[in-house]
Amino acid sequence: MTTVRDATLDVLRQCGMNRMFANPGSTEVPFLTDLPDDLEFVLGLHEGTVVGMATGYAIAAGKPALVVLHTTAGLGNAVGALATARVNRAPLVVLVGQQDRRHLAAEPFLAGRLQGLAGRYPVWEHQPVRPQDVPGAVRRAWHEAVQHRGPAIVVVPMDDWSAESDPALGSAGPVTLTRGRLEPGPAVDDVVRLLESAESPVLIVGAGADEPQAWAELVTLARGLGAPVWQEAFGARAGFPQDHPQFAGHLPSNRSGLRSVLAPHDVALVVGTGAFRQYAYEPGPLVSDGLTVAVISDDPDELHHSHADVAVLTDVAAACAAIAARLRPRPFTAAPRPAPELEPPRADERLLPTNVFAALAQRLPRDTVLVEETPSTRPDLHRWLPARAPRGFVSAAMGGLGFALPAAAGLRLGDPSRPVVAVLGDGSSLYAVQGLWSAARYACGVLYIVLNNGRYAIMDRLASDAGGKPPWPAFGEIDITELARSLNCPARRITSHTELISTFDDVLPGLSTRTEPLLLDISVAGDEAATQPGGTS
């Protein structure tokens, strides 16, 4: 007899989902027991870690990752990470276990009220009416995750797996569903006219342009347009080479700062993101009256929440190529941008985060994937470590912490050809520290750099700026080095500049072939001014 489980496993193979990320419970045992050898099980010790790893894997591999969660507890614990996956445009197929279908009406122990538990963050959510509909629902979830670039959820009662499949149904739905490119055609005519009439255009890029073809076309467009290029505020990925002479920096996340930066320009072309991402509310207009804004994205949600005069739903790379081909080239004179300089600390001085970034800047391979979760020092990280290749920078688009540590492991699993370095605050690292065990268990050679100041630096600064005293304590007594070692991840504690340089010179040359993770617990000064809002360090 061919079971629903057999048919579903065939669907997973056909869709290329041969690796699943999970933290199992009893409702998943019928599906997972005696898993065939061609399907790999990756264990995470918490559901946030599971989804974080899967998100990194999906970003790196460019295809949906499979997640298995345990009824209400599993899905509930994972909601924040699923929200991050949605905003990070990571395609996930999420199987959520449910109690036995035959007595669900009586609400037995572990029965979950699962529909809607993840809110509006899933791109699709379904519990099949019959067991025989499960394989088709899983295939549909794969297509939905690809099409809408986010998590698609299928709830499966535990007894469904042993039911006899319906060969007449097959797996239902098309085996192949190709997403055609949204060619720009005449849709960019208005954009071209705006740019041709502009006296001082500006180009703004976002995470939706973080792929090789889009980078190449944006460089050509920027040169032809003769315009400076800004990265969106709080960008989760880089939309343009940040060492390019025309790259101007990262937009401010407040209205007055945004207006000031854009004041010299009459037309702004926003590519691969919405217009414009902000943080704390500030009264006043978003942009000045004299600025016309055009937005190009292949994500309709980005267009609908944009402050824009013209919005075009189309393929980003194709649109940039079409626009560049029709524009008359303009000259561009890059303003001199001196490289940042920093004196090493004296022997009696504690390290600063910038000392760490400066040392990394001299040694990191160009193709390194840098994963960031250090809110209090993110501007310094951008200044010292610009993204120089597509997928050179990855962060949590949602702003919540707990993403970077497991995502770095997933990024390495999804593309073992590229070295991965995760830079974390000590507070950030503790949100998903269980991920170190998975990184070690599955030979993810990630270098984890924890900037340890023993407190929530950014939160302390925000409380001080508000004129108050924070009620939360410092937590310098936590030993992150020993915590990492207890999770089977090698770790070193670093307290001096000499140790820092020696360790980097030892570790970084072999980063691309490394299979064992390593955590560097770097003690940094805790009284420096925090410079970036949002989250904790």
XYZ file of C-alpha atoms in Angstrom:
537
model
C 0.000 0.000 0.000
C 1.237 3.460 -0.870
C 0.590 5.776 2.051
C 0.042 9.513 2.167
C 3.493 9.727 3.738
C 5.045 7.849 0.795
C 3.346 10.137 -1.704
C 4.393 13.260 0.235
C 8.016 12.150 0.418
C 7.949 11.769 -3.367
C 6.645 15.344 -3.647
C 9.504 16.568 -1.457
C 12.011 14.812 -3.713
C 10.433 16.222 -6.874
C 10.565 19.732 -5.407
C 14.206 19.387 -4.360
C 13.418 19.631 -0.638
C 15.778 16.914 0.531
C 16.751 18.638 3.775
C 14.295 19.434 6.560
C 14.808 21.713 9.569
C 12.867 20.635 12.636
C 12.334 20.392 16.351
C 10.070 17.344 16.570
C 7.188 16.464 18.845
C 4.893 13.491 19.215
C 2.488 14.652 16.490
C 5.346 14.486 13.950
C 6.653 11.037 14.885
C 4.513 9.189 12.282
C 6.024 11.352 9.547
C 9.648 11.394 10.727
C 10.290 7.852 11.996
C 12.474 5.804 9.609
C 13.074 8.784 7.352
C 14.630 7.583 4.067
C 18.397 8.066 3.740
C 18.051 10.525 0.844
C 16.245 13.018 3.089
C 18.360 14.798 5.699
C 17.020 15.833 9.099
C 18.568 18.990 10.649
C 17.754 19.382 14.334
C 17.341 22.768 15.984
C 16.940 22.986 19.758
C 14.286 25.705 19.579
C 11.740 26.563 16.905
C 13.213 30.049 16.428
C 16.530 28.387 15.639
C 14.824 25.939 13.266
C 13.134 28.667 11.224
C 16.212 30.907 11.390
C 18.412 28.183 9.904
C 15.829 27.426 7.238
C 15.564 31.113 6.361
C 19.313 31.429 5.880
C 19.349 28.226 3.849
C 16.540 29.418 1.565
C 18.276 32.769 0.974
C 21.578 31.084 0.128
C 20.213 28.179 -1.911
C 17.635 30.250 -3.768
C 14.897 27.674 -3.239
C 12.327 26.796 -0.561
C 13.520 25.191 2.633
C 11.389 22.628 4.470
C 10.452 23.232 8.120
C 8.657 20.817 10.461
C 7.028 22.246 13.619
C 5.137 20.687 16.517
C 1.494 21.778 16.838
C 0.633 24.894 18.907
C 3.851 25.113 20.914
C 6.091 24.727 17.888
C 4.230 27.116 15.626
C 3.720 29.590 18.460
C 7.414 29.647 19.333
C 8.277 30.126 15.667
C 5.915 33.004 14.809
C 8.514 35.762 15.267
C 11.009 33.891 13.082
C 8.313 33.230 10.458
C 7.565 36.957 10.391
C 11.246 37.626 9.762
C 11.292 35.017 6.983
C 8.329 36.738 5.318
C 9.886 40.202 5.401
C 13.266 38.745 4.387
C 11.565 37.193 1.322
C 12.665 33.675 2.250
C 10.553 30.860 0.741
C 9.691 28.182 3.314
C 7.391 25.169 3.254
C 6.238 24.640 6.840
C 4.608 21.375 7.927
C 2.862 21.726 11.283
C 1.809 18.600 13.145
C -1.692 18.262 14.576
C -3.424 15.734 16.835
C -5.177 12.683 15.381
C -7.932 13.747 12.986
C -10.313 11.099 14.322
C -10.867 12.855 17.656
C -9.967 16.483 16.946
C -13.554 17.516 17.667
C -13.039 16.510 21.308
C -9.953 18.727 21.595
C -7.560 16.064 22.968
C -4.228 16.856 24.609
C -1.900 18.624 22.094
C -4.745 19.519 19.751
C -3.886 22.918 18.328
C -6.032 25.821 17.193
C -3.522 26.415 14.455
C -5.375 28.258 11.720
C -4.388 31.897 11.966
C -1.916 31.403 14.829
C 0.883 32.911 12.718
C -1.300 35.858 11.762
C -0.915 37.244 8.271
C 2.767 36.364 7.955
C 2.323 33.093 6.034
C 1.861 33.595 2.301
C -0.503 30.604 2.312
C -2.025 28.392 5.006
C -4.043 25.207 4.657
C -5.250 22.099 6.476
C -6.305 19.504 3.895
C -9.888 18.274 4.113
C -8.850 14.633 3.608
C -5.588 12.800 4.277
C -5.336 12.042 0.562
C -5.086 15.797 -0.156
C -1.874 16.247 1.853
C 0.655 15.587 -0.970
C -1.097 18.073 -3.241
C -1.195 20.648 -0.452
C 2.541 20.276 0.095
C 3.190 20.793 -3.609
C 0.875 23.828 -3.582
C 2.772 25.194 -0.586
C 6.029 24.893 -2.510
C 4.594 26.889 -5.431
C 3.117 29.508 -3.072
C 6.430 29.898 -1.231
C 8.274 30.394 -4.516
C 5.686 32.739 -6.006
C 5.236 34.958 -2.948
C 8.641 34.439 -1.293
C 7.597 33.609 2.215
C 6.457 30.800 4.519
C 3.604 28.579 3.316
C 2.018 26.440 6.046
C 0.367 23.020 5.771
C -1.236 21.586 8.935
C -1.226 17.767 8.938
C -3.054 15.621 11.531
C -0.759 12.838 12.702
C -2.930 9.946 11.484
C -3.015 11.308 7.923
C 0.465 9.970 7.207
C -0.542 6.307 7.474
C -3.703 6.651 5.374
C -3.750 5.072 1.928
C -3.007 7.590 -0.803
C -5.304 8.096 -3.774
C -3.379 7.170 -6.948
C -6.044 8.821 -9.073
C -5.133 12.173 -7.497
C -1.431 11.768 -7.937
C -0.007 14.694 -6.011
C -2.611 17.099 -7.466
C -1.653 20.369 -9.064
C 1.062 21.032 -11.640
C 4.464 19.444 -11.155
C 6.128 22.480 -12.704
C 4.894 26.033 -12.329
C 7.266 28.505 -13.907
C 7.201 32.096 -12.709
C 7.735 34.155 -15.844
C 9.732 37.359 -15.657
C 7.630 40.485 -15.408
C 9.134 42.249 -18.411
C 8.898 46.022 -18.116
C 7.845 46.909 -21.690
C 6.031 50.253 -21.797
C 5.478 50.137 -18.014
C 8.720 52.057 -17.470
C 7.874 54.827 -19.948
C 6.794 57.185 -17.164
C 9.980 56.457 -15.232
C 12.140 57.189 -18.268
C 10.332 60.494 -18.870
C 10.810 61.523 -15.246
C 14.518 60.726 -15.306
C 15.089 62.445 -18.642
C 13.520 65.648 -17.309
C 15.323 65.495 -13.938
C 17.987 68.061 -13.152
C 19.377 66.169 -10.163
C 18.193 62.537 -9.919
C 19.041 60.177 -7.074
C 18.928 56.364 -6.983
C 17.811 54.453 -3.873
C 18.234 50.684 -3.675
C 16.962 47.955 -1.379
C 17.089 44.293 -0.482
C 14.952 43.296 -3.481
C 17.874 44.142 -5.762
C 20.322 41.811 -4.005
C 21.176 39.428 -6.816
C 24.003 39.465 -9.386
C 22.001 40.527 -12.445
C 20.256 43.351 -10.588
C 23.592 44.621 -9.245
C 25.085 44.634 -12.730
C 22.130 46.484 -14.260
C 21.978 48.982 -11.388
C 25.665 49.821 -11.798
C 25.057 50.496 -15.511
C 21.973 52.575 -14.706
C 23.752 54.583 -12.012
C 26.621 55.396 -14.365
C 24.276 56.481 -17.133
C 22.128 58.480 -14.735
C 25.128 60.208 -13.175
C 23.427 59.942 -9.802
C 24.488 59.100 -6.254
C 23.167 55.786 -4.902
C 21.744 55.383 -1.408
C 20.809 52.173 0.399
C 17.407 52.016 2.123
C 17.391 52.477 5.892
C 17.502 49.217 7.864
C 18.140 47.258 4.667
C 18.228 43.526 5.307
C 20.423 42.999 2.253
C 22.544 45.239 0.042
C 21.082 46.398 -3.275
C 24.264 47.848 -4.779
C 28.052 47.443 -4.372
C 28.850 49.607 -1.388
C 32.473 50.174 -2.396
C 31.373 51.735 -5.720
C 32.369 55.414 -6.204
C 28.717 56.397 -6.626
C 27.544 54.746 -3.410
C 26.613 57.553 -1.012
C 25.632 55.657 2.129
C 22.557 54.492 4.050
C 19.462 56.677 4.234
C 18.482 58.112 7.608
C 15.530 56.420 9.265
C 13.846 59.652 10.394
C 11.832 62.113 8.300
C 13.931 65.218 8.857
C 17.120 63.327 8.048
C 15.531 61.811 4.938
C 14.331 65.213 3.728
C 17.800 66.666 4.292
C 19.566 63.934 2.299
C 17.102 64.117 -0.594
C 16.828 67.937 -0.632
C 19.324 68.452 -3.499
C 17.319 66.156 -5.801
C 14.146 66.568 -7.840
C 13.554 62.903 -8.854
C 14.193 59.800 -6.744
C 14.163 56.359 -8.370
C 13.643 53.670 -5.711
C 14.526 50.121 -6.797
C 13.925 46.872 -4.928
C 12.281 48.363 -1.855
C 9.453 50.615 -0.738
C 9.589 54.377 -0.312
C 10.605 55.012 2.426
C 11.347 52.835 5.446
C 11.357 54.694 8.762
C 11.860 53.881 12.437
C 10.682 56.248 15.147
C 7.762 58.498 14.225
C 8.594 62.115 13.518
C 6.032 64.740 12.493
C 6.263 66.520 9.188
C 6.220 65.389 5.553
C 8.156 62.307 4.507
C 9.834 64.141 1.620
C 9.869 67.714 0.364
C 7.193 68.908 -2.075
C 9.706 69.329 -4.881
C 10.689 65.654 -5.009
C 9.014 63.229 -7.412
C 9.341 59.569 -6.413
C 9.202 56.519 -8.695
C 9.364 52.979 -7.284
C 10.235 49.766 -9.138
C 9.740 46.408 -7.409
C 8.532 42.896 -8.145
C 6.782 42.856 -4.753
C 3.288 44.410 -4.888
C 3.240 44.926 -1.097
C 6.260 47.216 -1.363
C 4.536 49.296 -4.013
C 1.275 49.650 -2.120
C 2.848 51.040 1.037
C 5.205 53.398 -0.805
C 5.105 57.181 -0.902
C 5.333 57.331 -4.681
C 4.121 59.285 -7.680
C 4.836 56.367 -10.034
C 4.997 52.678 -9.089
C 5.947 49.853 -11.453
C 5.475 46.141 -10.723
C 8.108 44.380 -12.786
C 11.376 42.475 -12.713
C 13.974 44.758 -11.146
C 16.980 43.783 -13.275
C 15.016 43.878 -16.543
C 13.539 47.283 -15.694
C 16.939 48.782 -14.872
C 18.375 47.456 -18.138
C 15.462 48.863 -20.143
C 15.712 52.273 -18.498
C 19.497 52.497 -18.843
C 19.283 51.692 -22.555
C 16.998 54.682 -23.156
C 18.760 57.370 -21.102
C 21.293 59.868 -22.367
C 24.459 59.415 -20.269
C 25.204 62.092 -17.688
C 28.511 62.895 -16.020
C 29.125 62.052 -12.406
C 31.840 63.389 -10.135
C 32.305 61.296 -7.041
C 32.911 63.256 -3.867
C 36.169 62.238 -2.190
C 35.434 59.635 0.469
C 38.462 58.986 2.674
C 38.797 55.513 4.086
C 38.070 55.339 7.806
C 41.134 55.329 10.028
C 41.496 54.134 13.590
C 44.442 53.955 15.946
C 44.808 50.623 17.769
C 43.997 50.864 21.476
C 46.774 51.189 24.022
C 47.631 48.155 26.090
C 45.627 49.522 29.011
C 42.528 50.349 26.897
C 39.597 48.044 26.196
C 38.716 47.199 22.645
C 36.037 49.159 20.827
C 33.715 47.528 18.268
C 35.386 49.689 15.620
C 38.722 48.044 16.441
C 37.115 44.716 15.587
C 35.583 46.051 12.361
C 38.849 47.689 11.283
C 40.746 44.426 11.744
C 38.076 42.504 9.848
C 38.107 45.035 7.006
C 41.768 44.321 6.328
C 41.309 40.552 6.251
C 37.841 39.422 5.155
C 37.619 37.719 1.737
C 35.602 39.741 -0.773
C 32.920 37.068 -1.154
C 32.231 36.768 2.582
C 28.587 36.690 3.648
C 28.417 39.047 6.620
C 25.409 38.428 8.881
C 24.618 41.300 11.247
C 22.779 41.556 14.552
C 24.527 44.273 16.508
C 22.090 47.209 16.618
C 24.206 49.564 18.724
C 27.135 49.448 16.278
C 25.488 48.772 12.923
C 26.430 52.169 11.388
C 30.087 51.540 12.250
C 29.868 48.065 10.737
C 28.493 49.535 7.495
C 31.260 52.132 7.380
C 34.084 49.654 7.855
C 32.636 46.587 6.119
C 30.714 47.576 2.972
C 28.979 44.830 1.010
C 31.148 44.140 -2.036
C 29.309 41.210 -3.636
C 25.660 40.153 -3.922
C 24.478 38.561 -0.684
C 27.465 40.165 1.009
C 25.275 41.480 3.825
C 22.299 39.774 5.475
C 20.276 41.017 8.429
C 16.807 40.582 9.911
C 14.366 42.675 7.889
C 11.837 42.510 10.715
C 14.115 44.009 13.340
C 13.515 41.302 15.939
C 16.533 39.573 17.436
C 17.430 35.891 17.279
C 17.842 35.723 13.486
C 21.543 36.075 12.778
C 22.992 33.190 14.771
C 20.903 30.370 13.233
C 20.581 32.113 9.862
C 24.367 32.163 9.501
C 24.434 28.371 9.860
C 21.657 28.045 7.273
C 23.449 30.370 4.863
C 26.553 28.222 5.087
C 24.541 25.016 4.569
C 22.760 26.555 1.577
C 25.971 27.719 -0.116
C 29.104 26.053 1.293
C 31.253 27.805 -1.321
C 31.153 31.153 0.524
C 32.623 32.001 3.928
C 30.108 33.231 6.518
C 30.820 35.608 9.404
C 28.121 36.592 11.901
C 28.661 39.728 13.985
C 26.423 39.774 17.076
C 25.928 41.742 20.223
C 26.076 39.648 23.369
C 22.403 40.359 24.044
C 21.497 39.351 20.503
C 23.449 36.096 20.749
C 21.420 34.942 23.744
C 18.121 35.014 21.845
C 19.067 31.939 19.796
C 22.224 30.592 21.409
C 20.909 27.016 20.989
C 21.764 27.415 17.297
C 25.447 26.936 18.114
C 24.777 23.259 18.786
C 23.213 22.841 15.338
C 26.075 24.760 13.677
C 28.537 22.348 15.276
C 26.456 19.207 14.716
C 26.005 19.887 10.990
C 29.538 21.174 10.289
C 28.637 24.769 9.471
C 32.001 26.516 9.490
C 30.648 29.892 10.578
C 32.791 32.415 12.415
C 30.643 33.959 15.164
C 31.943 37.275 16.510
C 30.184 38.344 19.707
C 30.818 41.944 20.796
C 30.448 41.503 24.547
C 29.763 44.590 26.653
C 27.683 42.732 29.253
C 24.516 44.724 28.750
C 21.823 45.985 26.376
C 23.836 49.006 25.216
C 21.310 50.422 22.790
C 18.428 50.067 25.219
C 20.430 51.822 27.920
C 21.133 54.649 25.515
C 17.483 54.957 24.472
C 16.394 55.108 28.113
C 19.007 57.787 28.771
C 17.897 59.786 25.729
C 14.339 59.658 27.084
C 15.618 61.211 30.292
C 15.060 58.113 32.388
C 16.758 55.242 34.104
C 16.498 51.722 32.658
C 14.882 49.151 34.971
C 16.768 46.235 33.435
C 20.115 45.086 34.866
C 23.385 44.371 33.116
C 24.268 40.708 32.657
C 28.050 40.648 32.540
C 28.164 37.524 34.695
C 27.017 35.390 31.731
C 29.991 33.478 30.350
C 29.314 33.258 26.616
C 32.569 31.405 25.970
C 31.636 28.558 28.306
C 28.027 28.641 27.142
C 29.204 28.093 23.560
C 31.519 25.276 24.603
C 28.688 23.597 26.480
C 26.806 23.528 23.163
C 29.789 21.817 21.506
C 30.896 24.972 19.656
C 34.580 25.885 20.045
C 35.050 29.349 21.528
C 37.826 31.773 22.443
C 37.680 34.772 24.752
C 39.515 37.859 23.473
C 40.330 40.862 25.646
C 43.203 42.646 23.882
C 44.049 44.009 20.453
C 47.062 41.706 20.230
C 44.851 38.657 20.822
C 42.334 39.961 18.283
C 44.887 40.377 15.485
C 46.567 37.078 16.235
C 43.241 35.217 16.199
C 42.035 36.844 12.973
C 45.353 36.065 11.257
C 45.006 32.469 12.389
C 41.327 31.928 11.524
C 40.341 34.124 8.569
C 42.671 32.689 5.867
C 40.972 29.284 6.179
C 37.434 30.563 6.531
C 36.196 29.413 3.107
C 37.030 25.745 3.801
C 36.215 25.723 7.489
C 33.687 23.121 8.659
C 33.847 23.639 12.427
C 32.131 26.765 13.782
C 34.070 29.076 16.055
C 32.763 31.719 18.452
C 34.965 34.653 19.412
C 33.770 36.231 22.661
C 35.313 39.710 22.340
C 35.196 41.972 25.361
C 34.446 45.528 24.223
C 34.017 48.789 26.094
C 30.459 49.281 27.314
C 30.326 53.029 27.750
C 30.692 54.140 24.144
C 27.748 56.053 22.669
C 25.239 53.775 20.990
C 24.519 55.022 17.496
C 21.659 53.003 16.102
C 18.073 52.619 17.299
C 16.094 49.402 17.402
C 16.609 46.251 19.391
C 19.340 45.429 21.878
C 23.038 44.825 21.547
